[in-house]
CSV table of C-alpha atoms in Angstrom, one decimal:
chain,number,residue,atom,x,y,z
A,1,MET,CA,0.0,0.1,-0.1
A,2,LYS,CA,1.2,3.5,-0.9
A,3,MET,CA,-0.3,5.9,1.4
A,4,ASP,CA,1.1,9.1,0.0
A,5,LEU,CA,1.6,11.6,3.1
A,6,GLU,CA,1.7,14.4,0.6
A,7,GLN,CA,-1.6,13.6,-0.6
A,8,LEU,CA,-3.1,13.1,2.8
A,9,ARG,CA,-2.0,16.4,4.0
A,10,LYS,CA,-3.1,18.3,0.8
A,11,THR,CA,-6.4,16.7,0.9
A,12,ALA,CA,-6.9,17.5,4.6
A,13,ALA,CA,-5.6,20.8,4.2
A,14,GLU,CA,-8.2,21.5,1.6
A,15,VAL,CA,-11.1,20.0,3.8
A,16,ALA,CA,-10.1,21.7,6.9
A,17,ALA,CA,-10.1,25.0,5.0
A,18,ARG,CA,-13.5,24.5,3.7
A,19,GLU,CA,-16.1,27.1,5.2
A,20,GLU,CA,-18.5,24.1,6.4
A,21,VAL,CA,-15.9,22.2,8.4
A,22,LYS,CA,-15.6,23.0,12.0
A,23,TYR,CA,-12.3,20.9,12.4
A,24,LEU,CA,-10.7,17.8,11.2
A,25,VAL,CA,-9.6,15.0,13.3
A,26,GLY,CA,-6.6,13.0,12.3
A,27,TRP,CA,-3.4,11.6,13.7
A,28,LYS,CA,-0.3,13.3,14.4
A,29,GLN,CA,3.1,12.2,15.9
A,30,GLY,CA,3.1,11.8,19.6
A,31,THR,CA,5.4,13.1,22.2
A,32,TYR,CA,7.6,10.1,22.4
A,33,GLY,CA,8.2,6.5,21.5
A,34,TYR,CA,5.5,4.9,19.5
A,35,ARG,CA,3.0,7.4,20.6
A,36,VAL,CA,0.4,8.7,18.3
A,37,ALA,CA,-1.8,11.6,19.4
A,38,PRO,CA,-5.2,12.9,17.9
A,39,ALA,CA,-4.8,15.9,16.0
A,40,PHE,CA,-7.5,18.6,15.7
A,41,VAL,CA,-6.9,20.5,12.6
A,42,GLU,CA,-8.8,24.0,12.2
A,43,ASP,CA,-7.2,25.4,9.3
A,44,ALA,CA,-4.8,24.4,6.4
A,45,ALA,CA,-1.6,25.2,8.2
A,46,GLY,CA,-2.5,22.6,10.9
A,47,ALA,CA,-2.6,19.8,8.4
A,48,ALA,CA,1.2,19.6,7.8
A,49,GLU,CA,1.6,17.7,11.1
A,50,LEU,CA,-1.1,14.9,10.1
A,51,ILE,CA,0.3,11.3,9.5
A,52,PHE,CA,-1.1,7.9,8.8
A,53,SER,CA,1.1,5.1,9.8
A,54,PRO,CA,0.8,1.5,11.2
A,55,LEU,CA,1.0,3.3,14.7
A,56,CYS,CA,-2.4,5.1,14.0
A,57,THR,CA,-4.3,2.4,16.2
A,58,ALA,CA,-6.8,4.9,17.8
A,59,ASN,CA,-10.4,4.9,16.4
A,60,LEU,CA,-11.1,8.8,16.1
A,61,ALA,CA,-14.8,8.0,15.4
A,62,THR,CA,-15.2,8.2,19.5
A,63,TYR,CA,-14.6,12.1,19.1
A,64,LEU,CA,-17.8,12.5,17.1
A,65,THR,CA,-19.8,11.8,20.2
A,66,LEU,CA,-17.3,13.0,23.0
A,67,ALA,CA,-17.2,16.5,21.7
A,68,GLU,CA,-18.7,18.8,24.3
A,69,GLN,CA,-22.2,20.2,23.3
A,70,LEU,CA,-22.3,23.6,24.8
A,71,PRO,CA,-25.7,25.5,25.2
A,72,VAL,CA,-26.3,27.9,22.5
A,73,PRO,CA,-26.1,31.4,23.9
A,74,ARG,CA,-29.2,33.7,23.7
A,75,GLY,CA,-29.6,35.0,20.4
A,76,GLY,CA,-26.8,33.2,19.1
A,77,GLU,CA,-26.8,30.7,16.2
A,78,PRO,CA,-26.0,27.0,16.8
A,79,ASP,CA,-22.8,25.9,15.3
A,80,ASP,CA,-24.0,23.2,12.7
A,81,ARG,CA,-20.7,23.0,10.8
A,82,LYS,CA,-19.3,19.5,9.9
A,83,VAL,CA,-16.6,17.6,11.5
A,84,ALA,CA,-14.1,16.1,9.3
A,85,LEU,CA,-12.9,12.6,10.3
A,86,MET,CA,-10.1,10.5,9.3
A,87,VAL,CA,-11.1,6.7,9.4
A,88,LYS,CA,-9.4,3.3,8.9
A,89,GLY,CA,-11.7,0.4,7.8
A,90,CYS,CA,-12.9,-0.5,11.4
A,91,ASP,CA,-13.4,3.3,12.3
A,92,SER,CA,-15.6,3.5,9.6
A,93,ARG,CA,-17.8,0.8,10.7
A,94,ALA,CA,-18.3,2.9,13.9
A,95,VAL,CA,-19.2,5.9,12.0
A,96,THR,CA,-21.8,3.6,10.2
A,97,GLN,CA,-22.9,2.2,13.4
A,98,LEU,CA,-23.6,5.8,14.6
A,99,LEU,CA,-25.6,6.6,11.7
A,100,VAL,CA,-27.8,3.6,12.2
A,101,GLU,CA,-28.3,4.7,15.7
A,102,LYS,CA,-28.7,8.2,14.9
A,103,GLY,CA,-25.9,9.0,17.2
A,104,ILE,CA,-24.9,11.4,14.4
A,105,GLU,CA,-26.4,12.4,11.0
A,106,ARG,CA,-24.7,11.8,7.9
A,107,ASP,CA,-24.5,15.6,6.8
A,108,GLU,CA,-22.7,16.4,10.0
A,109,VAL,CA,-19.8,14.5,9.1
A,110,VAL,CA,-17.0,14.6,6.4
A,111,VAL,CA,-15.4,11.1,6.3
A,112,ILE,CA,-12.0,10.7,4.9
A,113,GLY,CA,-11.4,7.1,4.3
A,114,CYS,CA,-7.9,5.6,4.7
A,115,PRO,CA,-7.5,2.1,3.4
A,116,CYS,CA,-5.5,0.3,6.1
A,117,PRO,CA,-3.3,-2.8,5.7
A,118,GLY,CA,-3.2,-3.5,9.2
A,119,VAL,CA,-1.7,-1.5,12.2
A,120,VAL,CA,0.6,-2.6,15.0
A,121,ASP,CA,0.1,-3.6,18.7
A,122,ALA,CA,2.3,-1.1,20.3
A,123,ALA,CA,2.5,-3.1,23.4
A,124,LEU,CA,3.8,-6.2,21.4
A,125,LEU,CA,6.2,-3.8,19.5
A,126,ALA,CA,7.4,-2.1,22.4
A,127,GLU,CA,8.1,-5.7,24.0
A,128,LYS,CA,10.4,-6.6,21.1
A,129,TYR,CA,11.8,-3.3,20.4
A,130,PRO,CA,11.9,-1.2,23.6
A,131,GLU,CA,10.3,2.1,23.5
A,132,THR,CA,12.8,5.2,23.6
A,133,GLU,CA,12.3,8.7,24.4
A,134,GLU,CA,12.6,9.8,20.6
A,135,PRO,CA,9.5,9.6,18.6
A,136,ALA,CA,9.6,6.8,16.0
A,137,GLU,CA,8.2,6.5,12.6
A,138,MET,CA,6.6,3.3,11.1
A,139,LYS,CA,5.7,2.4,7.4
A,140,TRP,CA,4.1,-0.2,5.6
A,141,ASP,CA,6.5,-2.0,3.5
A,142,GLY,CA,4.7,-4.9,1.5
A,143,GLU,CA,4.5,-7.7,3.9
A,144,ASN,CA,6.7,-6.0,6.5
A,145,PHE,CA,6.4,-2.8,8.8
A,146,LEU,CA,9.5,-0.6,8.6
A,147,LEU,CA,10.5,1.2,11.9
A,148,ILE,CA,12.4,4.2,11.3
A,149,ARG,CA,14.2,5.6,14.5
A,150,GLY,CA,17.3,7.7,14.9
A,151,GLY,CA,18.0,7.5,11.1
A,152,GLU,CA,18.0,3.8,11.4
A,153,GLU,CA,15.5,1.5,9.4
A,154,THR,CA,14.5,-1.9,11.1
A,155,LYS,CA,12.3,-4.3,9.0
A,156,ILE,CA,9.8,-6.3,11.3
A,157,ALA,CA,7.8,-9.1,9.9
A,158,ARG,CA,4.0,-8.3,9.7
A,159,ASN,CA,2.7,-11.2,11.5
A,160,GLU,CA,5.3,-10.5,14.5
A,161,ILE,CA,3.5,-7.4,15.8
A,162,LEU,CA,0.2,-7.2,13.9
A,163,ALA,CA,-2.5,-6.1,16.3
A,164,GLU,CA,-5.0,-8.9,17.1
A,165,LYS,CA,-8.0,-7.0,15.7
A,166,CYS,CA,-6.3,-6.8,12.6
A,167,ARG,CA,-5.6,-10.4,12.3
A,168,LEU,CA,-9.3,-11.0,12.2
A,169,CYS,CA,-10.2,-7.9,10.2
A,170,ARG,CA,-12.7,-8.2,7.3
A,171,TYR,CA,-13.3,-4.6,6.4
A,172,PRO,CA,-9.6,-3.2,5.9
A,173,ASN,CA,-11.5,-0.8,3.5
A,174,PRO,CA,-13.7,2.0,4.6
A,175,VAL,CA,-17.3,1.0,4.3
A,176,VAL,CA,-18.2,4.6,4.3
A,177,SER,CA,-16.2,7.7,3.1
A,178,ASP,CA,-16.6,11.0,1.2
A,179,ILE,CA,-13.0,11.2,0.2
A,180,MET,CA,-10.9,8.2,-0.2
A,181,LEU,CA,-7.1,8.5,0.1
A,182,GLY,CA,-4.9,6.1,-1.9
A,183,GLU,CA,-5.9,2.7,-3.5
A,184,GLU,CA,-8.0,0.0,-1.6
A,185,VAL,CA,-6.1,-2.6,-0.1
A,186,GLU,CA,-6.7,-6.5,-0.5
A,187,THR,CA,-8.3,-8.3,2.2
A,188,TRP,CA,-6.1,-10.8,3.6
A,189,ASP,CA,-6.5,-14.6,5.2
A,190,LEU,CA,-8.1,-14.2,8.4
A,191,ALA,CA,-6.5,-15.9,11.3
A,192,GLU,CA,-8.5,-18.2,13.5
A,193,ASP,CA,-9.9,-16.6,16.6
A,194,GLU,CA,-7.8,-18.8,19.0
A,195,GLY,CA,-8.7,-17.0,22.2
A,196,VAL,CA,-12.3,-17.2,21.8
A,197,GLN,CA,-12.2,-20.9,20.6
A,198,GLU,CA,-9.9,-21.9,23.6
A,199,LEU,CA,-12.3,-20.4,26.0
A,200,GLU,CA,-15.4,-22.1,24.1
A,201,ASN,CA,-13.6,-25.5,24.3
A,202,ARG,CA,-13.7,-25.4,28.1
A,203,ASP,CA,-16.4,-26.3,30.2
A,204,VAL,CA,-18.6,-23.9,32.1
A,205,ASP,CA,-16.1,-24.1,35.2
A,206,GLY,CA,-13.1,-23.5,33.3
A,207,ARG,CA,-14.6,-20.5,31.7
A,208,ALA,CA,-15.7,-19.2,35.1
A,209,GLU,CA,-12.3,-19.7,36.5
A,210,TYR,CA,-10.8,-17.8,33.7
A,211,TRP,CA,-13.1,-14.9,33.9
A,212,ALA,CA,-13.1,-14.8,37.8
A,213,GLU,CA,-9.2,-14.1,37.3
A,214,GLN,CA,-9.6,-11.6,34.6
A,215,PHE,CA,-12.5,-9.7,36.1
A,216,ASP,CA,-10.9,-9.4,39.4
A,217,LYS,CA,-8.0,-7.3,38.0
A,218,CYS,CA,-10.6,-4.7,37.0
A,219,VAL,CA,-10.2,-1.4,38.8
A,220,ARG,CA,-13.4,0.2,37.2
A,221,CYS,CA,-11.5,3.1,35.6
A,222,TYR,CA,-14.4,3.0,32.9
A,223,SER,CA,-11.5,3.5,30.2
A,224,CYS,CA,-13.3,1.0,28.1
A,225,ARG,CA,-16.4,2.9,28.3
A,226,ASN,CA,-15.0,6.0,27.6
A,227,VAL,CA,-12.9,5.3,24.5
A,228,CYS,CA,-15.5,3.4,23.0
A,229,PRO,CA,-17.0,5.1,19.9
A,230,LEU,CA,-20.4,3.3,20.5
A,231,CYS,CA,-20.5,4.1,24.5
A,232,TYR,CA,-22.1,7.5,24.2
A,233,CYS,CA,-25.2,7.3,26.3
A,234,GLN,CA,-25.6,10.8,28.1
A,235,ASP,CA,-27.1,9.0,31.1
A,236,CYS,CA,-24.9,5.7,31.6
A,237,ILE,CA,-26.3,3.3,33.7
A,238,LEU,CA,-22.8,2.9,35.3
A,239,ASP,CA,-23.1,6.4,36.6
A,240,ARG,CA,-26.7,6.3,37.8
A,241,LEU,CA,-27.2,6.1,41.4
A,242,ASN,CA,-31.1,5.8,41.6
A,243,PRO,CA,-31.7,3.2,40.7
A,244,THR,CA,-28.0,1.7,41.3
A,245,TRP,CA,-28.0,-0.7,38.5
A,246,VAL,CA,-24.3,-1.5,39.2
A,247,ASN,CA,-22.6,-0.7,42.4
A,248,ARG,CA,-19.4,1.3,42.3
A,249,SER,CA,-17.5,-0.7,44.8
A,250,VAL,CA,-14.5,-2.5,43.2
A,251,ASN,CA,-15.0,-6.3,44.0
A,252,PHE,CA,-15.3,-9.4,42.1
A,253,SER,CA,-19.3,-9.4,42.0
A,254,GLU,CA,-19.8,-5.8,40.9
A,255,ASN,CA,-17.0,-6.0,38.5
A,256,THR,CA,-18.5,-9.1,37.0
A,257,ALA,CA,-21.8,-7.3,36.6
A,258,PHE,CA,-20.2,-4.3,35.0
A,259,ASN,CA,-18.3,-6.2,32.6
A,260,ILE,CA,-21.3,-8.4,31.4
A,261,ALA,CA,-23.3,-5.5,31.1
A,262,ARG,CA,-20.7,-3.5,29.1
A,263,ALA,CA,-20.2,-6.3,26.8
A,264,PHE,CA,-24.0,-6.9,26.5
A,265,HIS,CA,-24.7,-3.3,25.7
A,266,LEU,CA,-22.5,-3.8,22.9
A,267,ALA,CA,-24.3,-7.0,21.6
A,268,GLY,CA,-24.8,-6.3,17.9
A,269,ARG,CA,-23.2,-2.8,18.2
A,270,CYS,CA,-19.6,-3.6,18.7
A,271,ILE,CA,-17.6,-2.9,15.5
A,272,GLU,CA,-14.4,-4.7,16.9
A,273,CYS,CA,-11.9,-2.0,16.6
A,274,GLY,CA,-10.3,-3.3,19.8
A,275,GLU,CA,-9.9,0.1,21.5
A,276,CYS,CA,-11.3,-1.2,24.9
A,277,GLU,CA,-8.6,-3.8,25.1
A,278,ARG,CA,-6.0,-1.6,24.1
A,279,VAL,CA,-6.6,1.1,26.8
A,280,CYS,CA,-7.5,-1.3,29.5
A,281,PRO,CA,-4.9,-0.7,32.4
A,282,ALA,CA,-5.4,-4.2,33.7
A,283,ASN,CA,-5.1,-5.8,30.5
A,284,ILE,CA,-8.5,-7.6,30.5
A,285,PRO,CA,-9.0,-9.3,27.2
A,286,LEU,CA,-12.4,-7.4,26.7
A,287,GLY,CA,-12.1,-8.1,22.9
A,288,LYS,CA,-12.8,-11.8,23.5
A,289,LEU,CA,-16.0,-10.9,25.0
A,290,ASN,CA,-17.2,-8.6,22.3
A,291,ARG,CA,-15.9,-11.1,19.5
A,292,LYS,CA,-17.7,-13.9,21.0
A,293,LEU,CA,-20.9,-11.9,21.0
A,294,ALA,CA,-20.3,-10.6,17.4
A,295,ARG,CA,-19.9,-13.9,16.1
A,296,GLU,CA,-23.1,-15.2,17.9
A,297,VAL,CA,-25.0,-12.4,16.2
A,298,ARG,CA,-23.5,-13.0,12.9
A,299,ASP,CA,-23.9,-16.9,13.0
A,300,LYS,CA,-27.2,-17.0,14.6
A,301,TYR,CA,-29.0,-13.9,13.7
A,302,ASP,CA,-27.4,-13.2,10.5
A,303,PHE,CA,-26.6,-9.4,11.5
A,304,GLU,CA,-23.4,-7.6,11.1
A,305,PRO,CA,-23.2,-4.2,12.9
A,306,GLY,CA,-21.6,-1.3,11.2
A,307,VAL,CA,-22.0,-2.4,7.5
A,308,ASP,CA,-25.1,-1.0,6.4
A,309,PRO,CA,-26.1,2.5,7.1
A,310,ASP,CA,-29.8,1.6,6.6
A,311,ALA,CA,-30.0,-1.4,8.9
A,312,GLU,CA,-32.3,-1.5,12.0
A,313,PRO,CA,-30.3,-1.5,15.3
A,314,PHE,CA,-29.9,-5.2,16.5
A,315,GLN,CA,-31.4,-5.0,19.9
A,316,ALA,CA,-34.3,-2.8,18.8
A,317,SER,CA,-35.6,-5.1,16.0
A,318,PHE,CA,-36.3,-8.6,15.4
A,319,LYS,CA,-37.1,-11.3,13.1
A,320,PRO,CA,-40.2,-13.7,13.5
A,321,ASP,CA,-38.0,-16.6,13.1
A,322,ASP,CA,-35.2,-15.7,15.6
A,323,PRO,CA,-33.9,-18.9,17.0
A,324,GLU,CA,-35.7,-19.9,20.1
A,325,ASP,CA,-34.1,-23.3,20.8
A,326,PHE,CA,-33.2,-22.2,24.3
A,327,ILE,CA,-36.8,-21.6,25.3
A,328,LEU,CA,-38.5,-24.1,27.4
B,1,MET,CA,-23.9,-29.6,47.7
B,2,SER,CA,-26.3,-31.0,50.2
B,3,ALA,CA,-28.7,-33.3,48.9
B,4,ASN,CA,-31.8,-31.3,50.3
B,5,PHE,CA,-30.5,-28.0,48.9
B,6,GLU,CA,-33.4,-25.9,48.0
B,7,PRO,CA,-32.7,-23.4,45.5
B,8,ASN,CA,-34.1,-19.7,45.3
B,9,VAL,CA,-35.4,-19.0,41.7
B,10,VAL,CA,-36.8,-15.6,40.8
B,11,ALA,CA,-39.3,-15.4,38.0
B,12,PHE,CA,-40.2,-12.5,35.9
B,13,LEU,CA,-43.6,-13.1,34.5
B,14,CYS,CA,-45.4,-10.9,31.9
B,15,ASN,CA,-48.8,-9.6,33.2
B,16,TRP,CA,-50.9,-10.6,30.6
B,17,CYS,CA,-50.0,-14.3,29.8
B,18,SER,CA,-47.6,-15.8,32.2
B,19,TYR,CA,-48.8,-14.4,35.4
B,20,ALA,CA,-52.2,-15.3,34.6
B,21,GLY,CA,-51.1,-18.6,33.8
B,22,ALA,CA,-49.5,-18.9,37.2
B,23,ASP,CA,-52.6,-17.7,38.7
B,24,LEU,CA,-54.7,-20.4,36.8
B,25,ALA,CA,-52.3,-23.1,38.1
B,26,GLY,CA,-53.1,-21.6,41.6
B,27,THR,CA,-56.9,-21.5,41.2
B,28,SER,CA,-56.9,-25.0,39.4
B,29,ARG,CA,-54.9,-26.2,42.6
B,30,VAL,CA,-51.9,-27.3,40.7
B,31,ASN,CA,-48.9,-28.5,42.8
B,32,TYR,CA,-45.6,-26.9,42.0
B,33,PRO,CA,-42.4,-26.3,43.8
B,34,SER,CA,-42.3,-23.5,46.1
B,35,ASN,CA,-39.0,-22.3,45.4
B,36,ILE,CA,-40.2,-19.9,42.9
B,37,GLN,CA,-40.5,-16.0,43.7
B,38,ILE,CA,-42.6,-14.5,41.3
B,39,ILE,CA,-42.1,-10.8,40.1
B,40,ARG,CA,-44.8,-9.2,37.8
B,41,VAL,CA,-43.7,-7.2,34.9
B,42,MET,CA,-45.9,-5.7,32.2
B,43,CYS,CA,-44.2,-7.6,29.4
B,44,SER,CA,-41.3,-9.9,29.0
B,45,GLY,CA,-39.8,-7.1,26.6
B,46,ARG,CA,-39.6,-5.0,29.8
B,47,VAL,CA,-37.1,-7.3,31.5
B,48,ASN,CA,-33.7,-5.6,31.3
B,49,PRO,CA,-30.8,-8.1,31.2
B,50,LEU,CA,-29.5,-6.4,34.2
B,51,TYR,CA,-32.5,-7.7,36.1
B,52,VAL,CA,-31.2,-11.1,35.7
B,53,MET,CA,-27.8,-10.1,36.7
B,54,ASN,CA,-29.1,-8.2,39.8
B,55,ALA,CA,-31.1,-11.4,40.7
B,56,LEU,CA,-28.2,-13.5,40.6
B,57,GLN,CA,-25.9,-11.0,42.4
B,58,GLN,CA,-28.5,-10.7,45.1
B,59,GLY,CA,-28.8,-14.4,46.1
B,60,ALA,CA,-31.0,-16.2,43.2
B,61,ASP,CA,-29.8,-19.7,42.2
B,62,GLY,CA,-31.9,-19.5,39.1
B,63,VAL,CA,-33.7,-17.1,36.9
B,64,LEU,CA,-36.7,-17.6,34.9
B,65,VAL,CA,-38.3,-15.3,32.3
B,66,SER,CA,-41.7,-16.1,31.0
B,67,GLY,CA,-44.0,-14.2,28.6
B,68,CYS,CA,-46.7,-14.7,26.1
B,69,HIS,CA,-46.2,-17.0,23.0
B,70,PRO,CA,-44.9,-15.5,20.0
B,71,GLY,CA,-47.6,-13.4,18.2
B,72,ASP,CA,-49.7,-13.4,21.2
B,73,CYS,CA,-47.9,-10.4,22.9
B,74,HIS,CA,-50.2,-7.7,24.4
B,75,TYR,CA,-47.8,-5.2,23.1
B,76,MET,CA,-47.8,-6.9,19.7
B,77,GLU,CA,-44.0,-7.4,19.7
B,78,GLY,CA,-42.4,-7.1,23.2
B,79,ASN,CA,-41.7,-10.9,23.5
B,80,PHE,CA,-39.8,-10.9,20.2
B,81,TYR,CA,-37.6,-8.4,21.5
B,82,ALA,CA,-37.1,-10.1,24.9
B,83,ARG,CA,-36.4,-13.4,22.8
B,84,ARG,CA,-33.5,-11.8,20.9
B,85,ARG,CA,-32.0,-9.9,24.0
B,86,LEU,CA,-32.2,-12.6,26.5
B,87,GLY,CA,-31.1,-15.2,24.1
B,88,MET,CA,-27.9,-13.2,23.7
B,89,LEU,CA,-27.6,-12.7,27.3
B,90,LYS,CA,-27.8,-16.6,27.7
B,91,ASP,CA,-24.9,-17.0,25.3
B,92,LEU,CA,-22.9,-14.3,27.0
B,93,MET,CA,-23.5,-15.7,30.6
B,94,GLU,CA,-22.6,-19.1,29.3
B,95,PHE,CA,-19.5,-17.8,27.9
B,96,VAL,CA,-18.4,-16.0,31.3
B,97,GLY,CA,-19.0,-19.1,33.2
B,98,VAL,CA,-22.5,-18.9,34.5
B,99,ASP,CA,-24.3,-22.5,34.3
B,100,PRO,CA,-26.9,-22.3,31.6
B,101,LYS,CA,-29.2,-24.3,33.8
B,102,ARG,CA,-29.4,-21.2,35.9
B,103,PHE,CA,-31.2,-19.2,33.3
B,104,HIS,CA,-34.3,-20.2,31.6
B,105,MET,CA,-37.1,-18.4,29.3
B,106,SER,CA,-40.6,-19.9,28.5
B,107,TRP,CA,-43.6,-19.0,26.8
B,108,VAL,CA,-46.7,-19.7,28.9
B,109,SER,CA,-50.2,-18.4,28.1
B,110,ALA,CA,-53.0,-17.6,30.2
B,111,SER,CA,-54.7,-20.9,29.8
B,112,GLU,CA,-51.8,-23.0,30.4
B,113,GLY,CA,-51.7,-23.7,34.1
B,114,HIS,CA,-50.2,-27.2,33.5
B,115,LYS,CA,-47.6,-26.0,31.5
B,116,TRP,CA,-46.5,-23.4,34.1
B,117,LYS,CA,-46.1,-26.4,36.4
B,118,GLU,CA,-43.8,-28.1,34.2
B,119,VAL,CA,-41.7,-25.1,33.6
B,120,VAL,CA,-41.2,-24.4,37.1
B,121,GLU,CA,-40.6,-28.0,38.1
B,122,LYS,CA,-37.8,-28.0,35.3
B,123,THR,CA,-36.2,-24.7,36.3
B,124,VAL,CA,-36.1,-25.6,40.0
B,125,GLU,CA,-34.7,-29.1,39.2
B,126,ASP,CA,-32.2,-27.5,36.9
B,127,ALA,CA,-31.2,-24.9,39.6
B,128,LYS,CA,-31.0,-27.7,42.3
B,129,GLU,CA,-28.7,-29.5,39.9
B,130,ALA,CA,-26.6,-26.5,39.4
B,131,GLY,CA,-26.2,-25.9,43.2
B,132,PRO,CA,-25.9,-22.8,45.1
B,133,PHE,CA,-24.8,-20.0,43.0
B,134,GLU,CA,-21.6,-18.7,44.2
B,135,GLY,CA,-20.3,-17.2,41.1
B,136,PHE,CA,-20.5,-13.5,41.3
B,137,ARG,CA,-23.0,-13.4,44.2
B,138,ARG,CA,-22.6,-10.2,46.4
B,139,ARG,CA,-20.8,-11.1,49.5
B,140,GLN,CA,-21.5,-9.6,52.7
B,141,ILE,CA,-18.4,-8.6,54.4
B,142,ASP,CA,-18.2,-8.7,58.1
B,143,TRP,CA,-15.9,-5.8,59.5
């Protein structure tokens, strides 16, 4: 894949300079190591720092609903300018799902699609090539990743550091876009979802033991909720005190209830961008929960979230012939 | 697990069919296990999956959700939504290690007093087999 940075910056500058665009959200070099930060570009000049590299893991679609909605001052006009957003394949599914749920309207966003040949798992990368203070650059190079640091280039095999979500990715090309950057990439052979399969092969007690160990680690920071592009309820049950759906105390019982509730709320909505798992400070494999549910939804209900903007939301619709083999 | 363990089973029954069905079982003098605690809701579609979680957290050993037969819902389609959501919940709970015997769903109409008895017997028997629920039950901490 040849993602031309020049073309990206030129397009971004053009979009950001448009009258109808409030700001453009993209990626820029972080302050150190493998960090990549979100960039909010308001004018053409700001576009010069934008990048798109295998380190751009973050799903920027979350900023669409995260943006603060200030009340309109008396006599003022509401700011209904658009937000421009750079998306990878998985991020574009989040945008589509937001459209399905009417979280955003189509004319509120300008989607700039970046076909993505797969991003790296920064934790895995840092394990093998320790992070230094100096900001590192990365590039796609055919079947490899190219790590550029201190004027030195290191070739790293793709499979060595490819993020788990990308191994299982079926939509590397944006499913929705106004402007497409570069050429579409070819889909690749999917890896087996070993993590989920291994758990499915255990008996119920084995799974209970596994998840007990995982949920016990949870510190209830709610990072998984905050980073999720599809967790945007203004009145979240986790913040509610009356009625208290999930107690705030950090113990195994409440942690389990919280994690099940979180996963369930994303059933038929999760687009598997893997952000929750990436940001989890306790390294809980939340992706396994999400992928398991996504697979059930796909196999049993023949539904895939974030693909068709005209679809009915999964949990707010039904088919008369939904499976009911579990009913007594 | 002791042989004479008596489980607590919480049942969420819809007002229009299953609750009336259970009522019919009562007025018809049908004997069924007394382990079941009935909570009446207006529709099985009203049953939030968190109700089920909360029941298990607060000491239930089994949960039953029962509503009208598909197509008979008083609100036309509430039980269809319930079927989809609670079906997913059952899969998810199984995946995180909750015995599938602890959660059941059934369709019981207002005229099915005898079916209600069978459903309760099955649910209680399954909960007995699964034993006291220790998984993520809320524990009292003695300071």
